[in-house]
PDB file of C-alpha atoms in Angstrom:
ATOM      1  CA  UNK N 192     -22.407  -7.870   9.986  1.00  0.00           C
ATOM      2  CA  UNK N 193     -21.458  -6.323   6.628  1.00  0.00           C
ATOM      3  CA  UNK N 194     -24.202  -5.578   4.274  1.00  0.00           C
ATOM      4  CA  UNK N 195     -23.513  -4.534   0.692  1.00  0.00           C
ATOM      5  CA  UNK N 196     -25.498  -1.992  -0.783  1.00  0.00           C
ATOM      6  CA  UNK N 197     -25.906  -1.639  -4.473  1.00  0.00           C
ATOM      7  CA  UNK N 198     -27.359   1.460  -6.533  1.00  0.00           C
ATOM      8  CA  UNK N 199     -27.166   2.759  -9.806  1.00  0.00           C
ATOM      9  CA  UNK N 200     -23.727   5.372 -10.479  1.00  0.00           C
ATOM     10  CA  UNK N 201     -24.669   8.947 -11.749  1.00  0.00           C
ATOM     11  CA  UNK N 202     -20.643   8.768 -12.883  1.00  0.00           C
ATOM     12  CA  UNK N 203     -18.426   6.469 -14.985  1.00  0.00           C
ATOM     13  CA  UNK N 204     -15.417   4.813 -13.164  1.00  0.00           C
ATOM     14  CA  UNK N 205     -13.110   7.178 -15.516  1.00  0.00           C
ATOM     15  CA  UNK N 206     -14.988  10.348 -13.829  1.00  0.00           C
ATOM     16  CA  UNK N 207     -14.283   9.194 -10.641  1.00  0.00           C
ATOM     17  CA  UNK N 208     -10.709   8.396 -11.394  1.00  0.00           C
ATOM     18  CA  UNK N 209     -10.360  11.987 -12.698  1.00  0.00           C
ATOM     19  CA  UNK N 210     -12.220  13.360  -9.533  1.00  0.00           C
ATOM     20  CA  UNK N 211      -9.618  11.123  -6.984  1.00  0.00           C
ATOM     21  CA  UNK N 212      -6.915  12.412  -9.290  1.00  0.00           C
ATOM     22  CA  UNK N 213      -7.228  15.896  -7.574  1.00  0.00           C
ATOM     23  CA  UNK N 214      -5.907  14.426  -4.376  1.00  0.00           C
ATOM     24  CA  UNK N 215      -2.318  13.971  -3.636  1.00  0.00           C
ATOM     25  CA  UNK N 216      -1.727  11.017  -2.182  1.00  0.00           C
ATOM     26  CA  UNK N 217       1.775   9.044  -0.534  1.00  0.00           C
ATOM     27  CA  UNK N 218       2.567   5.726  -2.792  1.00  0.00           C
ATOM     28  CA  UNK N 219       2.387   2.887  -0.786  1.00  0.00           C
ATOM     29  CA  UNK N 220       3.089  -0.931  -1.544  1.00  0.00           C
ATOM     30  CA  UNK N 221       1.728  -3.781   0.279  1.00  0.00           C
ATOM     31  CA  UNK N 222       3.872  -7.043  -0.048  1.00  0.00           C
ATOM     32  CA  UNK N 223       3.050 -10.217   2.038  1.00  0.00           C
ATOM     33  CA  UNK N 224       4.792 -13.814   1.370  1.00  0.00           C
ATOM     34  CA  UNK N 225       2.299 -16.681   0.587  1.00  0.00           C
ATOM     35  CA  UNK N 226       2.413 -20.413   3.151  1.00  0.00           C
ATOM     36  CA  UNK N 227       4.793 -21.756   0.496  1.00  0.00           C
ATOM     37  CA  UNK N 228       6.883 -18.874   0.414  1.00  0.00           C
ATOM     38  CA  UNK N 229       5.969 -17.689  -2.958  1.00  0.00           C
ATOM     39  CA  UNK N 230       6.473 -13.234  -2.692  1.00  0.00           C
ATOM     40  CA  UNK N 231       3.807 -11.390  -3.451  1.00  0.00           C
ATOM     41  CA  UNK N 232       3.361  -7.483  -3.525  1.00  0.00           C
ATOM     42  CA  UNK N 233       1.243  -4.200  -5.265  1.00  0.00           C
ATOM     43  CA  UNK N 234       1.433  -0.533  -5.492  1.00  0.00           C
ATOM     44  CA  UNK N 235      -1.713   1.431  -3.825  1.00  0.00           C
ATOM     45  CA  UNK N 236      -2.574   4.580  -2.913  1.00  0.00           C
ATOM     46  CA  UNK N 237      -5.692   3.919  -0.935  1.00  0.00           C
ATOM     47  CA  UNK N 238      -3.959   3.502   2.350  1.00  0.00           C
ATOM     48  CA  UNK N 239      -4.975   5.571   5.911  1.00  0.00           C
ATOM     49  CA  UNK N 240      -4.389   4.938   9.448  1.00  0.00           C
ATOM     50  CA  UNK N 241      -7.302   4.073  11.333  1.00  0.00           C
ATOM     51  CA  UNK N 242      -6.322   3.820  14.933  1.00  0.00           C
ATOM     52  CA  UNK N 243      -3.456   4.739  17.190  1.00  0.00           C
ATOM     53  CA  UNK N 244      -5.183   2.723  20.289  1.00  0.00           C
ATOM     54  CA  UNK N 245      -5.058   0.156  19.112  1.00  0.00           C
ATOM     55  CA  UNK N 246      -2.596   1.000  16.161  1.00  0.00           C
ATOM     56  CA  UNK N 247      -4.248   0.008  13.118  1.00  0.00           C
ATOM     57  CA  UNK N 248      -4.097   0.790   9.088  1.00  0.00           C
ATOM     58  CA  UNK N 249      -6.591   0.380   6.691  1.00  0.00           C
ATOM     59  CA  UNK N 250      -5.364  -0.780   3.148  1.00  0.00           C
ATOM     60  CA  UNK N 251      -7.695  -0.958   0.084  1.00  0.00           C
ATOM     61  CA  UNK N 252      -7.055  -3.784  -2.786  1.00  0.00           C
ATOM     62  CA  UNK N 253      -8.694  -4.749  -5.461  1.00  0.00           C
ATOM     63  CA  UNK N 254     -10.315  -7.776  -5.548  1.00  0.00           C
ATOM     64  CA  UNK N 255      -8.792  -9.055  -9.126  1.00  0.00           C
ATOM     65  CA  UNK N 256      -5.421  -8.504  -6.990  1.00  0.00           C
ATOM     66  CA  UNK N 257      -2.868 -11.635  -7.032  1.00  0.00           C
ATOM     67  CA  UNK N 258      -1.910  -9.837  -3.919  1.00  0.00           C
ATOM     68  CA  UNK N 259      -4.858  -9.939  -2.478  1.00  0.00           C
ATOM     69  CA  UNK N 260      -5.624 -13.682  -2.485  1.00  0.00           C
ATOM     70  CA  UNK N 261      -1.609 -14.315  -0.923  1.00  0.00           C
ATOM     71  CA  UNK N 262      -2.558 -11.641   1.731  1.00  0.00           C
ATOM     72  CA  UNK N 263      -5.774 -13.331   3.014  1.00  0.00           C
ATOM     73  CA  UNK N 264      -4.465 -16.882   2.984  1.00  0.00           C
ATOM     74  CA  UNK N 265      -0.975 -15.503   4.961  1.00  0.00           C
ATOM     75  CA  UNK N 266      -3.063 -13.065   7.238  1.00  0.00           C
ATOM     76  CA  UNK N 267      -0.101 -10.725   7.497  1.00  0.00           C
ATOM     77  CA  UNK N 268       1.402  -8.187   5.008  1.00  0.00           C
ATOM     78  CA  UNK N 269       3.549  -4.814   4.971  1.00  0.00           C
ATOM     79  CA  UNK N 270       2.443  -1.630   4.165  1.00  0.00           C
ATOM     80  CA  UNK N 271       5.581   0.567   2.829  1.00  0.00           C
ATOM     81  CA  UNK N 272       5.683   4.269   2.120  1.00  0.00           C
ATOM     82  CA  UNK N 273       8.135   4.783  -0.772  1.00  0.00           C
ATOM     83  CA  UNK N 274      10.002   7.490  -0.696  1.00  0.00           C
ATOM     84  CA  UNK N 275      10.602   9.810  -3.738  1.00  0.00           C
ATOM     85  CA  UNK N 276      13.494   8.478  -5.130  1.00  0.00           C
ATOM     86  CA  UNK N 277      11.408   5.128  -5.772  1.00  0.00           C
ATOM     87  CA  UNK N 278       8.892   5.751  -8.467  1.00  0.00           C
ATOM     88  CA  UNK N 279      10.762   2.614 -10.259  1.00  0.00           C
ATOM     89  CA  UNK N 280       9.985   0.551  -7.437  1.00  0.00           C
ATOM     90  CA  UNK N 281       6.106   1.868  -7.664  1.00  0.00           C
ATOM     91  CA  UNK N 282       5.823   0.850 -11.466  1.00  0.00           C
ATOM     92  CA  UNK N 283       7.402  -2.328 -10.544  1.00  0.00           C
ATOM     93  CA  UNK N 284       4.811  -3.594  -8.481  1.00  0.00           C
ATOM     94  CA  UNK N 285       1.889  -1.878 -10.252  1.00  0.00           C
ATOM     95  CA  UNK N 286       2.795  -4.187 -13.054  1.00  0.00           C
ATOM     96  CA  UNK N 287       1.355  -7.755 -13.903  1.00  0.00           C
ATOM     97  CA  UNK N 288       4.866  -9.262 -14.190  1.00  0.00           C
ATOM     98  CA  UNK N 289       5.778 -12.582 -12.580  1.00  0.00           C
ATOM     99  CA  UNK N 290       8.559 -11.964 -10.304  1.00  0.00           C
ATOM    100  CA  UNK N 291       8.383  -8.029  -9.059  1.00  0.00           C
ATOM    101  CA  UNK N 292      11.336  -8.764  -6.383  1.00  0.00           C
ATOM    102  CA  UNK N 293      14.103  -9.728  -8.871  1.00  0.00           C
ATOM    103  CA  UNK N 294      15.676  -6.697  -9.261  1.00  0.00           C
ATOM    104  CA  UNK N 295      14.018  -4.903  -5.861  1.00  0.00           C
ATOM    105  CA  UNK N 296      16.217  -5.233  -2.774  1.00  0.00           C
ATOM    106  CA  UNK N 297      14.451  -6.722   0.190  1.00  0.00           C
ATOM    107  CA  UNK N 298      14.950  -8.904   3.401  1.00  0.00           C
ATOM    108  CA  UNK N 299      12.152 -11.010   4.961  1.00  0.00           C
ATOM    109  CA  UNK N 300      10.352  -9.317   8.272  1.00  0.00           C
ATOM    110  CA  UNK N 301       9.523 -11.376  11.115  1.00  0.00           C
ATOM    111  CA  UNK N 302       6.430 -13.381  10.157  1.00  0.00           C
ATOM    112  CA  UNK N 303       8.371 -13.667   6.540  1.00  0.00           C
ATOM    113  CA  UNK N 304       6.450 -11.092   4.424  1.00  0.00           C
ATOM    114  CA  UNK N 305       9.274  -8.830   2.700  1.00  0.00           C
ATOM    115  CA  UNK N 306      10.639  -5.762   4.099  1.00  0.00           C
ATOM    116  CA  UNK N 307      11.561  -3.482   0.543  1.00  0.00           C
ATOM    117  CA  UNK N 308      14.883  -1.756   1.881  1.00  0.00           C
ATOM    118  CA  UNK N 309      15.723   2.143   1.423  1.00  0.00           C
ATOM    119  CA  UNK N 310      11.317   3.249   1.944  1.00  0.00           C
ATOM    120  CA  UNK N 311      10.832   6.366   3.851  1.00  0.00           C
ATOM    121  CA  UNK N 312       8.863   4.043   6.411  1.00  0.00           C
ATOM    122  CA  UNK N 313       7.509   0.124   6.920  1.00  0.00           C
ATOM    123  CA  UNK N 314       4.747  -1.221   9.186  1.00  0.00           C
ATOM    124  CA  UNK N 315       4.603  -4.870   9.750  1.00  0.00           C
ATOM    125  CA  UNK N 316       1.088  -5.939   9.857  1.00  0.00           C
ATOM    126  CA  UNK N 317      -1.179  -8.790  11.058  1.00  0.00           C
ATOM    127  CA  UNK N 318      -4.963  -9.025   9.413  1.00  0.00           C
ATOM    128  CA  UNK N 319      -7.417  -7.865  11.622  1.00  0.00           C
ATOM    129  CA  UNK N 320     -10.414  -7.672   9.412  1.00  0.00           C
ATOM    130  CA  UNK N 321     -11.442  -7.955   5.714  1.00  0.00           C
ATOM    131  CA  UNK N 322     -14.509  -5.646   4.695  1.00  0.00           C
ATOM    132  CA  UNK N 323     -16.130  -5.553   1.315  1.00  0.00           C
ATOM    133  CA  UNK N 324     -15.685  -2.352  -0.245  1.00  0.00           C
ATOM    134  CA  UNK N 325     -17.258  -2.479  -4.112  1.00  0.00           C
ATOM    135  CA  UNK N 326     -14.951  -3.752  -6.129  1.00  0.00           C
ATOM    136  CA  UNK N 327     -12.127  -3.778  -3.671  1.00  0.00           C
ATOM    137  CA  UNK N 328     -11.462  -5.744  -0.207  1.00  0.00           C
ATOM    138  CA  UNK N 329     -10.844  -3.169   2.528  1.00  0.00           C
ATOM    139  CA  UNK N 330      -7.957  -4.789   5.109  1.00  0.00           C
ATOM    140  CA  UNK N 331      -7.779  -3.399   8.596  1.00  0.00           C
ATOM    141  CA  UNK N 332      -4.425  -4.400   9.752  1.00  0.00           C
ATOM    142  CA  UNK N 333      -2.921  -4.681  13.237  1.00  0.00           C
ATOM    143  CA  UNK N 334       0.875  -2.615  13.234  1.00  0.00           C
ATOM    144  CA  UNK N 335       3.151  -5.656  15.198  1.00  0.00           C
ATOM    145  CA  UNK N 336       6.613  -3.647  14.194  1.00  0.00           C
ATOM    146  CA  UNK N 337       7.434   0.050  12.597  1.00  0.00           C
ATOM    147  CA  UNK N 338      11.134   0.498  10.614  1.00  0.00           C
ATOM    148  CA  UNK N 339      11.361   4.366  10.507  1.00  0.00           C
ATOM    149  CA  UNK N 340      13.577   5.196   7.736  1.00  0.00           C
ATOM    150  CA  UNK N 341      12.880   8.626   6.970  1.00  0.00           C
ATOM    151  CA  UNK N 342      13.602  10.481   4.072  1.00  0.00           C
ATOM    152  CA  UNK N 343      10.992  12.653   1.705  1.00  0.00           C
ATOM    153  CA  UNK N 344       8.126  10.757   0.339  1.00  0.00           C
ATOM    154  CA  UNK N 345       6.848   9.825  -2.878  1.00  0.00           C
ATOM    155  CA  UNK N 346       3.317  10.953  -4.495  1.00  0.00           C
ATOM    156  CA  UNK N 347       0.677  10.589  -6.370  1.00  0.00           C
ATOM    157  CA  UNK N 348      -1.328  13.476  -8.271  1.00  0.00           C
ATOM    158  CA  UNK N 349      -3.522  13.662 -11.308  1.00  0.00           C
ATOM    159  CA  UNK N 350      -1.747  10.688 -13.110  1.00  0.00           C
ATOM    160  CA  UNK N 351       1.725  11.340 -12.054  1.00  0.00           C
ATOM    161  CA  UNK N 352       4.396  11.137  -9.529  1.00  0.00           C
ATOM    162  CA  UNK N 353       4.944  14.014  -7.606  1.00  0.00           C
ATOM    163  CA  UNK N 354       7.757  15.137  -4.492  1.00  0.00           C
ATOM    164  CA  UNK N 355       7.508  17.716  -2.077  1.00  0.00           C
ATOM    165  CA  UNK N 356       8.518  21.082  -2.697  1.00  0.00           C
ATOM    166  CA  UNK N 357       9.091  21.753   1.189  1.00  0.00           C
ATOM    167  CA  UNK N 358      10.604  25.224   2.434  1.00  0.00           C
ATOM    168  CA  UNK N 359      12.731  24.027   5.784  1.00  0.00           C
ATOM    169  CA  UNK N 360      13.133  26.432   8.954  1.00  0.00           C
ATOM    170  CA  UNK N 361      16.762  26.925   9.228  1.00  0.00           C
ATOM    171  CA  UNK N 362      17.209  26.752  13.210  1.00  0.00           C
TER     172      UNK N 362
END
């Protein structure tokens, strides 16, 4: 049983924004397709894997999210790391406008939420759990299928998109 515990914040939501800021993250989008087909999707960054045995993600969405609602009443969704090329495809679905997968290639996965193409990486997922987290929902989803793309990834720091400056061992 959850339980929701409420107290009085020492810091404003912009303080803690600038705190989380000073972590680099990976950008991540979660798209899922509604029962009547209607494609739904968001850009997050709160996004960690929880368990290899059995293999499991946790997502975090806000509960204002469009997404969100879709999500729940589908119970299944994918999680995509973008890689850096994509920061278009990030703004895209961090947006409020009405159809994000115009211009976004994409193919359906197998319980029909979309599959963006070209991401470093894509986990099919089935809902496991939905926690309340503040003002966000946290999702615990079950991986049913991984597409491995590879590639370099893309990320978040301190307001802006960021890449990897990697050195590579030359063998």
């Amino acid at each position: 049983m959850s339980e929701t515990l409420t107290f009085a914040s020492a810091i404003s939501p912009g303080e803690l924004r600038t705190f989380a800021g000073h972590f680099a993250t990976g950008v991540a989008v979660v798209t899922t397709a509604d029962p009547a087909g209607a494609l739904h999707g968001v850009t997050i960054t709160a996004v960690t894997s929880l368990s290899l045995e059995p293999p499991l993600f946790l997502i975090c969405l806000d509960q204002r999210s469009n997404t969100l609602a879709a999500l729940l009443e589908s119970g299944h969704f994918v999680l995509h790391f973008l890689s850096r090329e994509q920061a278009a495809i990030s703004r895209v679905f961090a947006s409020k406008q009405p159809d994000k997968f115009a211009e976004i290639r994409h193919r359906p996965g197998r319980r029909g939420s979309p599959i963006i193409e070209d991401v470093v990486a894509a986990a099919e997922c089935s809902i496991r759990e939905v926690c309340p987290g503040g003002d966000h929902s946290i999702i615990i989803g079950a991986v049913d299928h991984v597409h491995v793309h590879g590639g370099e990834p893309l990320l978040y720091h301190r307001g802006a998109y960021a890449a990897l400056e990697c050195e590579r061992k030359v063998a």
